[in-house]
């Protein structure tokens, strides 16, 4: 589709198919000019008997002027009617449902769950979006064809075939429901791009977004161009979104972004329940987020519908709150539900967790004994320990693949061999936590493996100095446990050296990478975490070793210890908190975010379930289906069992998957807490995204029915123009002459 | 011959006016000199007026001695006095008189237009008739520029009239009725007021002005002078008419209004005639296309015998 303006091609304008012909209306300037010219071609005389003349004029002029105006009116009307006839008008009432392509209007409604925010009076942002889209549909000029797309995860094509039946489109719009997922812009724009490409004719294309302009949705588009050089995953998405946006702009004539929050009163801020996880068999961790100025809220925790905790949740300066709720160890599978008190957006105030009965987690510490012994000891210390800890050398790593492992601790391993890397990848695929302790023995080139195995690169060891520990505001769950005791010395561990690393993303859909603890004034990562859906990875850039006890590395002895962890009281709690966070998914059944799918990867060793039981309030039950053989091979690595998956889970809750030969399994499905962070993109940025190319497309083809309708109007207007010309002739020939 | 004299006193015209003159409609004692016109005062003319008993102080020269001889009583024999006529010539010199017809584009402001020249000649001719009978006249220029000529008689007055008319120029936009009212106090003696104008003024105001003059003891002769094109309205096509006295301009299809204009002009003439009749004035309407001498002579003969 060309975006260059062609002044000679006809374009639809209002009810006119050939709007360019309206330019002929300018011909009315001719009779008007003649009228004025004739008035100018007059003689001017000085006349003494003006009194007499004025008396005469008073008697006669009114009638003569009336006829002159009628004459001018007839001439102008004749020209205008002629121009209108040539412009091929189509009136809405006469527009058939299968009218020709004049203009394609795409309505994109943001259905991310932030659109469920109550605007007051029980009306949500999504209700406003629907209302305004319906109005825009009604106001669209005749001949417009519509497409409707829901911007959610995954995007949903509501009206995927162009239609001019606006009643049907309105019915579809009014039947839309807001999702419980986010709205990744890149996916929506990619679908839009495909739609635009598929439209083969040259009809002008306009896209209107109805959105609450959340930063999470729109910032990637705004930032895409400026952050193109960055290598992190968000930037990659931003570049992708921006690229899709540019592609969209090249193909469409007009892009409008309708902010449905315009005029929304600033009310109570939203609170989001961000995390609910089983940190141990007898406690769950709860994290919540709100605006810094938010008032305390009430947290309730229910286990199998029974309230086991109710208390106030206080927010820190960063607007976050974390707490741990002690629970009795589960005897059997239990459903834990945490709820915050209601606010403007209720969807993100609730999270589910399915706890499994306690079982000892198998932890394997791999490395030299001098490195593993402290960690193994710390891991099994105290009553908190729920680990069955074993210590293995790095050479044993390839053999660990076949063993059931919940936590793999790699303690200052010098090099990762290819066999060891394969074993680590296999262990991680099964959901085991992987913790990398990086110490003086690590060799940077020994860690050059695929990011899915080693999600970082060792850059250089920081020079020896005292690097204070920065808890980064106790934002991370690992650090949060230390927050009540800032002066206790638990996080004041002396660190003298550490590895500077470059963090990578193991996979494109990584849900989170976060630095839990940092070192030094430049906040270099000390404890860095990666979280995939059911697997967690932690890297600690300064491992606990003792130079006095380490006789294998002379250089280390010469350079002194990297930290004082082994002598510091924070070793045990730190190791245990890291292990607790890393293995939290292992204490519960697999959980999903809305928009994700049940898949065989989550339920290793189980075939396609017989069915899925959805919670009572859920209206959309995911469909299960076996994956094609090729995809299954790729995913299952040639396993005997056929891989399976499901349609995206669209609503939160606890679902039950049933197998004939296996016990049923409950799965918690929660909303993505990031969508609950109600922060709008800057209005200026949003308005900069809007585009009006104002390109005039070529004359669209018309089908027979529309041609016939337009032909009727053409003839009617032409007849009226001729009638005006006849009237003009009569007036000028008879009326004015008779008056004269 | 003085060019001004020749301009206003055309010998053929004057010849046609021979034998006509102005007369008062009633006895008149306005003149200071003995003249042709009967006066309400008793004097020493040969015309007998009445007898009346003698009262002390009467002039003994008027005692009718024959009656005294017959009746032995004193009676005075009164005779009519004969005096001169006073004629006040008022010439309208407002801007509407400055019209030379639409066919004469060379007309320059300030020069005597044909209409005004014709009116001046009418004024001069009436002045000539007045002075020819040993009466007295004055000239007052209403509006415009030009000197007034005070009351006087004889050949010098004729010369003064010619000079004053030659110096007068039409200008100004004040209504003629107001000009007349302004000039009236300056008319020193009762007489005949001859008002030469186009009378483009409201009829009611003209009526008031004439009655005011009549109330001051004057006889009134209204002479309307119009340009021939004012009467015929020969214009056609879209025409913008601009007033000479600042009236708002009018644009119209001239030929569409011609008949109506003429009809309105006739109505205006009739209105002025009615006005004159009711005020005891004489009214004469003249066109620049008409021969001045014959028209004026016929009218004066008709009015004054």
Coordinates of C-alpha atoms in Angstrom, one line a residue, chain A residues 282-711:
Chain A
X282 CA 5.6 -24.9 57.0
X283 CA 5.6 -21.4 55.7
X284 CA 4.6 -19.5 52.6
X285 CA 5.9 -16.2 51.5
X286 CA 3.7 -13.4 50.3
X287 CA 4.9 -10.3 48.4
X288 CA 2.7 -7.4 47.5
X289 CA 3.2 -4.1 45.7
X290 CA 1.4 -0.8 45.8
X291 CA 2.1 2.8 45.3
X292 CA 4.5 4.2 47.9
X293 CA 1.8 6.3 49.5
X294 CA -0.7 3.5 49.8
X295 CA -2.4 2.9 53.0
X296 CA -1.9 -0.5 54.8
X297 CA -4.1 -3.2 53.5
X298 CA -5.4 -6.4 54.9
X299 CA -4.0 -9.8 53.9
X300 CA -5.9 -13.0 54.3
X301 CA -4.6 -16.4 53.7
X302 CA -6.9 -19.3 53.3
X303 CA -6.0 -23.0 53.1
X304 CA -8.6 -25.1 51.5
X305 CA -11.3 -22.4 52.1
X306 CA -10.3 -22.0 55.7
X307 CA -8.9 -18.7 56.9
X308 CA -5.6 -19.3 58.6
X309 CA -4.2 -15.8 58.6
X310 CA -5.6 -12.3 58.6
X311 CA -3.4 -9.3 59.2
X312 CA -2.3 -5.9 58.1
X313 CA 0.3 -5.5 55.5
X314 CA 2.5 -2.5 55.8
X315 CA 4.2 -1.0 52.8
X316 CA 7.9 0.0 52.8
X317 CA 9.2 3.1 51.2
X318 CA 9.5 1.4 47.8
X319 CA 5.8 0.4 48.0
X320 CA 6.4 -3.2 48.5
X321 CA 5.6 -5.5 51.4
X322 CA 6.7 -9.0 52.1
X323 CA 5.7 -11.4 54.8
X324 CA 6.0 -15.0 55.6
X325 CA 3.0 -16.9 56.9
X326 CA 3.6 -20.0 59.0
X327 CA 1.4 -22.9 58.1
X328 CA 1.1 -26.4 59.2
X329 CA 2.9 -28.8 56.9
X330 CA 0.5 -30.1 54.4
X331 CA -0.5 -33.7 54.9
X332 CA -1.9 -33.8 51.5
X333 CA -2.2 -31.5 48.6
X334 CA -3.8 -28.2 49.8
X335 CA -4.8 -25.1 48.0
X336 CA -3.6 -21.9 49.5
X337 CA -5.3 -18.7 48.6
X338 CA -4.0 -15.3 49.6
X339 CA -6.2 -12.2 49.2
X340 CA -5.7 -8.5 49.7
X341 CA -8.6 -6.3 50.5
X342 CA -10.5 -5.0 47.5
X343 CA -9.4 -1.9 45.6
X344 CA -9.9 -0.4 42.2
X345 CA -8.5 -3.5 40.5
X346 CA -9.6 -6.7 42.2
X347 CA -8.1 -9.2 39.8
X348 CA -4.5 -8.9 41.1
X349 CA -5.5 -9.1 44.7
X350 CA -5.7 -12.8 44.8
X351 CA -3.2 -15.6 44.2
X352 CA -3.4 -19.4 44.4
X353 CA -0.8 -21.9 45.4
X354 CA -1.2 -25.7 45.5
X355 CA 1.1 -27.1 48.2
X356 CA 2.3 -30.6 48.1
X357 CA 2.9 -32.8 51.1
X358 CA 6.3 -32.3 52.6
X359 CA 9.1 -34.4 51.2
X360 CA 12.8 -34.1 51.6
X361 CA 14.3 -32.2 48.7
X362 CA 17.3 -33.8 47.3
X363 CA 20.2 -31.3 47.1
X364 CA 23.5 -32.1 45.5
X365 CA 26.5 -29.9 46.0
X366 CA 29.0 -30.3 43.2
X367 CA 32.6 -29.2 43.4
X368 CA 35.8 -29.6 45.3
X369 CA 35.2 -30.7 48.8
X370 CA 36.8 -27.6 50.1
X371 CA 34.1 -25.6 48.4
X372 CA 31.1 -27.8 48.9
X373 CA 31.4 -28.6 52.6
X374 CA 30.5 -25.2 53.8
X375 CA 27.4 -25.0 51.6
X376 CA 26.3 -28.5 52.4
X377 CA 26.7 -27.8 56.1
X378 CA 24.8 -24.6 55.8
X379 CA 22.1 -26.2 53.8
X380 CA 21.4 -29.0 56.3
X381 CA 21.8 -26.8 59.3
X382 CA 19.0 -26.1 61.7
X383 CA 15.4 -27.2 61.9
X384 CA 14.6 -25.4 58.7
X385 CA 16.5 -27.9 56.7
X386 CA 14.4 -30.1 54.5
X387 CA 17.2 -31.2 52.2
X388 CA 18.7 -34.4 51.7
X389 CA 22.2 -33.1 50.9
X390 CA 25.0 -34.9 49.1
X391 CA 28.3 -33.7 47.9
X392 CA 29.7 -34.7 44.5
X393 CA 32.7 -33.8 42.5
X394 CA 32.4 -32.0 39.2
X395 CA 33.5 -35.1 37.4
X396 CA 30.3 -36.8 38.6
X397 CA 28.1 -34.3 37.0
X398 CA 27.3 -36.3 33.8
X399 CA 26.1 -39.1 35.9
X400 CA 23.7 -37.0 37.9
X401 CA 21.4 -36.6 34.9
X402 CA 19.5 -39.7 35.7
X403 CA 18.9 -38.9 39.4
X404 CA 16.0 -37.1 40.9
X405 CA 17.5 -33.8 42.0
X406 CA 15.6 -30.8 43.4
X407 CA 18.5 -28.5 44.0
X408 CA 21.9 -28.5 42.2
X409 CA 24.5 -26.4 43.8
X410 CA 27.6 -25.9 41.7
X411 CA 30.3 -24.8 44.1
X412 CA 33.1 -22.9 42.5
X413 CA 33.5 -25.4 39.7
X414 CA 36.5 -24.5 37.5
X415 CA 35.1 -25.5 34.2
X416 CA 31.9 -26.9 32.9
X417 CA 32.6 -29.7 30.5
X418 CA 30.2 -30.4 27.7
X419 CA 28.9 -33.5 29.4
X420 CA 28.4 -31.6 32.6
X421 CA 26.5 -28.9 30.7
X422 CA 24.2 -31.4 29.1
X423 CA 23.5 -32.9 32.5
X424 CA 22.8 -29.5 34.0
X425 CA 20.5 -28.7 31.2
X426 CA 18.6 -31.9 31.7
X427 CA 18.3 -31.4 35.4
X428 CA 17.1 -27.9 34.9
X429 CA 14.5 -29.0 32.3
X430 CA 13.1 -31.2 35.0
X431 CA 12.5 -28.2 37.1
X432 CA 15.4 -28.5 39.6
X433 CA 16.9 -25.4 40.9
X434 CA 20.4 -24.6 39.9
X435 CA 22.7 -22.5 42.1
X436 CA 26.0 -21.3 40.8
X437 CA 28.6 -20.3 43.4
X438 CA 31.4 -18.6 41.6
X439 CA 34.7 -18.4 43.4
X440 CA 38.4 -18.1 42.7
X441 CA 38.6 -21.4 41.0
X442 CA 36.2 -20.5 38.2
X443 CA 37.7 -20.0 34.7
X444 CA 35.8 -17.7 32.4
X445 CA 36.3 -19.7 29.3
X446 CA 35.1 -22.8 31.1
X447 CA 31.6 -21.3 31.4
X448 CA 31.1 -20.6 27.7
X449 CA 27.9 -22.6 27.2
X450 CA 24.5 -22.1 25.9
X451 CA 22.5 -19.5 28.0
X452 CA 19.9 -22.2 28.8
X453 CA 22.7 -24.0 30.7
X454 CA 24.9 -21.2 31.9
X455 CA 22.9 -17.9 31.8
X456 CA 25.9 -15.7 32.4
X457 CA 29.4 -15.0 31.3
X458 CA 32.3 -14.4 33.6
X459 CA 33.9 -11.2 32.6
X460 CA 36.6 -10.5 35.2
X461 CA 37.3 -10.7 38.8
X462 CA 37.0 -7.5 40.6
X463 CA 40.2 -6.2 42.3
X464 CA 40.7 -6.9 45.9
X465 CA 38.8 -4.4 48.0
X466 CA 36.1 -4.3 50.6
X467 CA 32.8 -4.4 48.8
X468 CA 29.8 -3.7 51.0
X469 CA 26.7 -5.7 50.4
X470 CA 23.8 -3.7 49.0
X471 CA 20.4 -5.3 49.8
X472 CA 18.8 -3.2 47.0
X473 CA 16.0 -2.2 49.2
X474 CA 15.2 -5.8 50.3
X475 CA 13.1 -6.1 47.2
X476 CA 14.0 -9.6 46.4
X477 CA 12.5 -12.5 48.4
X478 CA 16.0 -13.7 49.3
X479 CA 16.9 -10.3 50.8
X480 CA 13.5 -9.6 52.2
X481 CA 14.0 -12.1 55.0
X482 CA 16.8 -10.0 56.3
X483 CA 14.9 -6.7 56.2
X484 CA 13.6 -6.8 59.8
X485 CA 17.2 -7.1 61.0
X486 CA 19.2 -4.5 59.1
X487 CA 21.7 -4.0 61.9
X488 CA 22.1 -7.6 62.8
X489 CA 25.2 -8.1 60.6
X490 CA 23.6 -10.8 58.5
X491 CA 24.1 -8.8 55.3
X492 CA 27.2 -7.1 56.4
X493 CA 29.4 -10.0 55.2
X494 CA 32.8 -8.8 54.1
X495 CA 33.3 -9.4 50.4
X496 CA 36.7 -8.8 49.0
X497 CA 36.6 -10.1 45.5
X498 CA 33.9 -11.2 43.2
X499 CA 33.3 -12.0 39.5
X500 CA 31.9 -9.3 37.3
X501 CA 29.5 -11.2 35.1
X502 CA 27.2 -10.5 32.1
X503 CA 23.8 -11.8 32.7
X504 CA 22.0 -13.6 29.8
X505 CA 18.5 -14.7 29.2
X506 CA 18.2 -18.5 29.0
X507 CA 15.2 -18.3 26.8
X508 CA 13.1 -15.6 25.1
X509 CA 10.1 -16.0 27.4
X510 CA 12.1 -15.6 30.6
X511 CA 9.7 -14.2 33.1
X512 CA 12.2 -12.5 35.4
X513 CA 15.8 -11.8 36.1
X514 CA 16.6 -9.9 39.2
X515 CA 19.5 -9.0 41.4
X516 CA 18.8 -9.9 44.9
X517 CA 22.0 -8.6 46.5
X518 CA 24.6 -6.3 45.1
X519 CA 28.1 -5.4 45.9
X520 CA 30.0 -2.1 45.9
X521 CA 29.0 1.3 44.9
X522 CA 28.1 0.3 41.3
X523 CA 25.7 -2.3 42.5
X524 CA 27.4 -5.2 40.8
X525 CA 25.4 -8.4 41.2
X526 CA 26.3 -10.6 44.0
X527 CA 23.2 -12.8 44.1
X528 CA 21.5 -12.9 40.8
X529 CA 18.4 -14.9 40.1
X530 CA 16.6 -16.2 37.0
X531 CA 13.1 -17.4 37.2
X532 CA 11.4 -19.5 34.5
X533 CA 7.9 -20.9 34.9
X534 CA 8.8 -23.8 37.1
X535 CA 12.6 -23.6 37.3
X536 CA 14.8 -21.1 39.1
X537 CA 18.5 -20.4 38.8
X538 CA 20.7 -18.4 41.1
X539 CA 24.3 -17.2 40.6
X540 CA 26.4 -15.9 43.5
X541 CA 29.5 -14.1 42.2
X542 CA 31.6 -14.6 45.3
X543 CA 31.6 -18.1 46.7
X544 CA 32.4 -19.1 50.3
X545 CA 35.8 -20.6 50.4
X546 CA 38.6 -20.6 52.9
X547 CA 42.1 -20.0 51.7
X548 CA 43.6 -21.6 54.7
X549 CA 41.8 -24.8 53.9
X550 CA 42.1 -24.5 50.1
X551 CA 45.4 -26.1 49.2
X552 CA 44.6 -26.6 45.5
X553 CA 44.8 -23.1 44.4
X554 CA 48.0 -21.4 45.3
X555 CA 47.1 -18.1 43.6
X556 CA 44.0 -17.9 45.7
X557 CA 46.1 -18.3 48.8
X558 CA 48.4 -15.6 47.6
X559 CA 45.6 -13.2 46.9
X560 CA 43.7 -13.9 50.1
X561 CA 40.1 -15.0 50.6
X562 CA 37.3 -13.7 48.4
X563 CA 34.9 -13.1 51.3
X564 CA 34.4 -13.9 54.9
X565 CA 31.3 -15.9 54.5
X566 CA 32.5 -19.0 56.1
X567 CA 33.3 -17.1 59.3
X568 CA 30.2 -14.9 59.2
X569 CA 26.9 -15.8 60.8
X570 CA 25.1 -14.9 57.6
X571 CA 26.3 -18.0 55.8
X572 CA 23.6 -20.3 57.0
X573 CA 20.6 -18.0 56.6
X574 CA 21.9 -16.8 53.3
X575 CA 22.4 -20.2 51.9
X576 CA 19.1 -21.4 53.2
X577 CA 17.2 -18.4 51.9
X578 CA 18.8 -18.9 48.5
X579 CA 17.9 -22.5 48.5
X580 CA 14.4 -21.8 49.8
X581 CA 13.7 -19.4 47.0
X582 CA 15.3 -21.6 44.4
X583 CA 13.3 -24.6 45.4
X584 CA 10.0 -22.9 46.1
X585 CA 8.4 -24.3 43.0
X586 CA 9.4 -27.8 44.0
X587 CA 7.2 -27.5 47.1
X588 CA 4.1 -26.9 45.2
X589 CA 2.5 -28.3 42.1
X590 CA 3.3 -26.6 38.8
X591 CA 1.7 -23.2 38.5
X592 CA 0.9 -21.1 35.5
X593 CA 0.2 -17.5 34.6
X594 CA -2.9 -16.7 32.7
X595 CA -2.2 -16.9 29.0
X596 CA 0.2 -19.9 29.4
X597 CA -0.7 -23.5 28.6
X598 CA -0.8 -26.8 30.3
X599 CA 2.0 -28.8 28.7
X600 CA 3.7 -32.1 29.1
X601 CA 6.8 -30.4 30.2
X602 CA 5.2 -29.5 33.4
X603 CA 4.0 -33.0 34.2
X604 CA 7.0 -35.1 33.4
X605 CA 6.2 -38.7 32.7
X606 CA 2.5 -38.2 32.3
X607 CA 0.5 -38.6 29.1
X608 CA -2.2 -36.4 27.8
X609 CA -4.7 -35.8 30.6
X610 CA -8.2 -37.1 30.1
X611 CA -9.7 -33.8 31.0
X612 CA -9.3 -30.5 32.7
X613 CA -11.7 -29.5 35.5
X614 CA -11.9 -25.8 35.8
X615 CA -12.9 -23.8 38.9
X616 CA -16.6 -23.0 39.2
X617 CA -16.3 -19.4 38.2
X618 CA -14.3 -20.1 35.1
X619 CA -16.2 -20.1 31.8
X620 CA -13.5 -21.0 29.4
X621 CA -12.0 -24.5 29.9
X622 CA -8.7 -25.0 28.1
X623 CA -8.7 -27.7 25.4
X624 CA -6.1 -30.4 25.5
X625 CA -4.4 -31.7 22.4
X626 CA -1.4 -33.7 21.5
X627 CA 1.3 -31.8 19.7
X628 CA 2.4 -32.8 16.2
X629 CA 5.1 -35.4 16.1
X630 CA 7.8 -33.1 14.9
X631 CA 7.2 -30.5 17.7
X632 CA 6.9 -33.3 20.2
X633 CA 10.3 -34.6 19.2
X634 CA 11.8 -31.3 19.5
X635 CA 10.4 -30.6 22.9
X636 CA 10.5 -34.1 24.5
X637 CA 13.9 -34.9 23.1
X638 CA 12.7 -38.0 21.5
X639 CA 11.0 -39.3 24.6
X640 CA 8.6 -42.2 24.2
X641 CA 5.6 -40.2 25.5
X642 CA 3.9 -38.0 23.1
X643 CA 4.1 -34.3 24.1
X644 CA 0.9 -32.6 24.7
X645 CA -0.3 -29.1 25.4
X646 CA -3.5 -27.1 25.8
X647 CA -5.1 -23.9 24.6
X648 CA -4.1 -20.9 26.7
X649 CA -5.6 -20.8 30.2
X650 CA -7.6 -17.6 30.2
X651 CA -8.8 -17.3 33.8
X652 CA -7.1 -17.6 37.1
X653 CA -8.0 -20.3 39.6
X654 CA -7.0 -23.8 40.6
X655 CA -7.5 -26.3 37.7
X656 CA -7.5 -30.0 38.1
X657 CA -6.0 -32.3 35.5
X658 CA -7.2 -35.9 35.5
X659 CA -5.5 -38.9 34.2
X660 CA -6.9 -42.4 34.1
X661 CA -3.8 -44.1 35.4
X662 CA -2.4 -41.3 37.5
X663 CA -3.7 -39.3 40.4
X664 CA -5.3 -36.0 39.6
X665 CA -3.1 -32.9 39.9
X666 CA -4.2 -29.5 40.9
X667 CA -2.5 -26.6 39.1
X668 CA -2.7 -23.0 40.3
X669 CA -3.1 -20.4 37.6
X670 CA -2.5 -16.8 38.6
X671 CA -2.5 -13.5 36.9
X672 CA 0.7 -11.9 35.9
X673 CA 1.3 -9.4 38.8
X674 CA 3.2 -7.0 36.5
X675 CA 0.0 -6.0 34.7
X676 CA -1.4 -4.7 38.0
X677 CA 1.2 -2.0 38.2
X678 CA -1.0 0.8 37.0
X679 CA 1.4 3.3 35.6
X680 CA 0.6 5.1 32.4
X681 CA 3.0 5.9 29.6
X682 CA 3.6 9.6 29.1
X683 CA 0.8 11.3 27.2
X684 CA 3.3 13.0 25.0
X685 CA 4.9 9.7 24.0
X686 CA 1.5 8.3 23.3
X687 CA 0.5 11.2 21.1
X688 CA 3.8 11.0 19.2
X689 CA 2.8 7.5 18.3
X690 CA -0.4 8.6 16.6
X691 CA -0.1 9.1 12.8
X692 CA -2.2 10.5 10.1
X693 CA -0.6 9.7 6.8
X694 CA -3.5 11.3 4.9
X695 CA -2.6 9.3 1.9
X696 CA -5.2 9.2 -0.8
X697 CA -5.8 5.7 -2.1
X698 CA -6.7 5.0 -5.6
X699 CA -10.3 4.6 -6.7
X700 CA -11.6 1.5 -5.0
X701 CA -13.5 -1.1 -7.0
X702 CA -17.2 -1.2 -6.5
X703 CA -19.4 -4.1 -6.8
X704 CA -22.7 -4.2 -8.6
X705 CA -25.1 -3.6 -5.7
X706 CA -23.2 -0.6 -4.4
X707 CA -22.9 0.7 -7.9
X708 CA -26.6 0.5 -8.4
X709 CA -27.2 2.3 -5.1
X710 CA -24.8 5.1 -6.0
X711 CA -26.2 5.3 -9.5

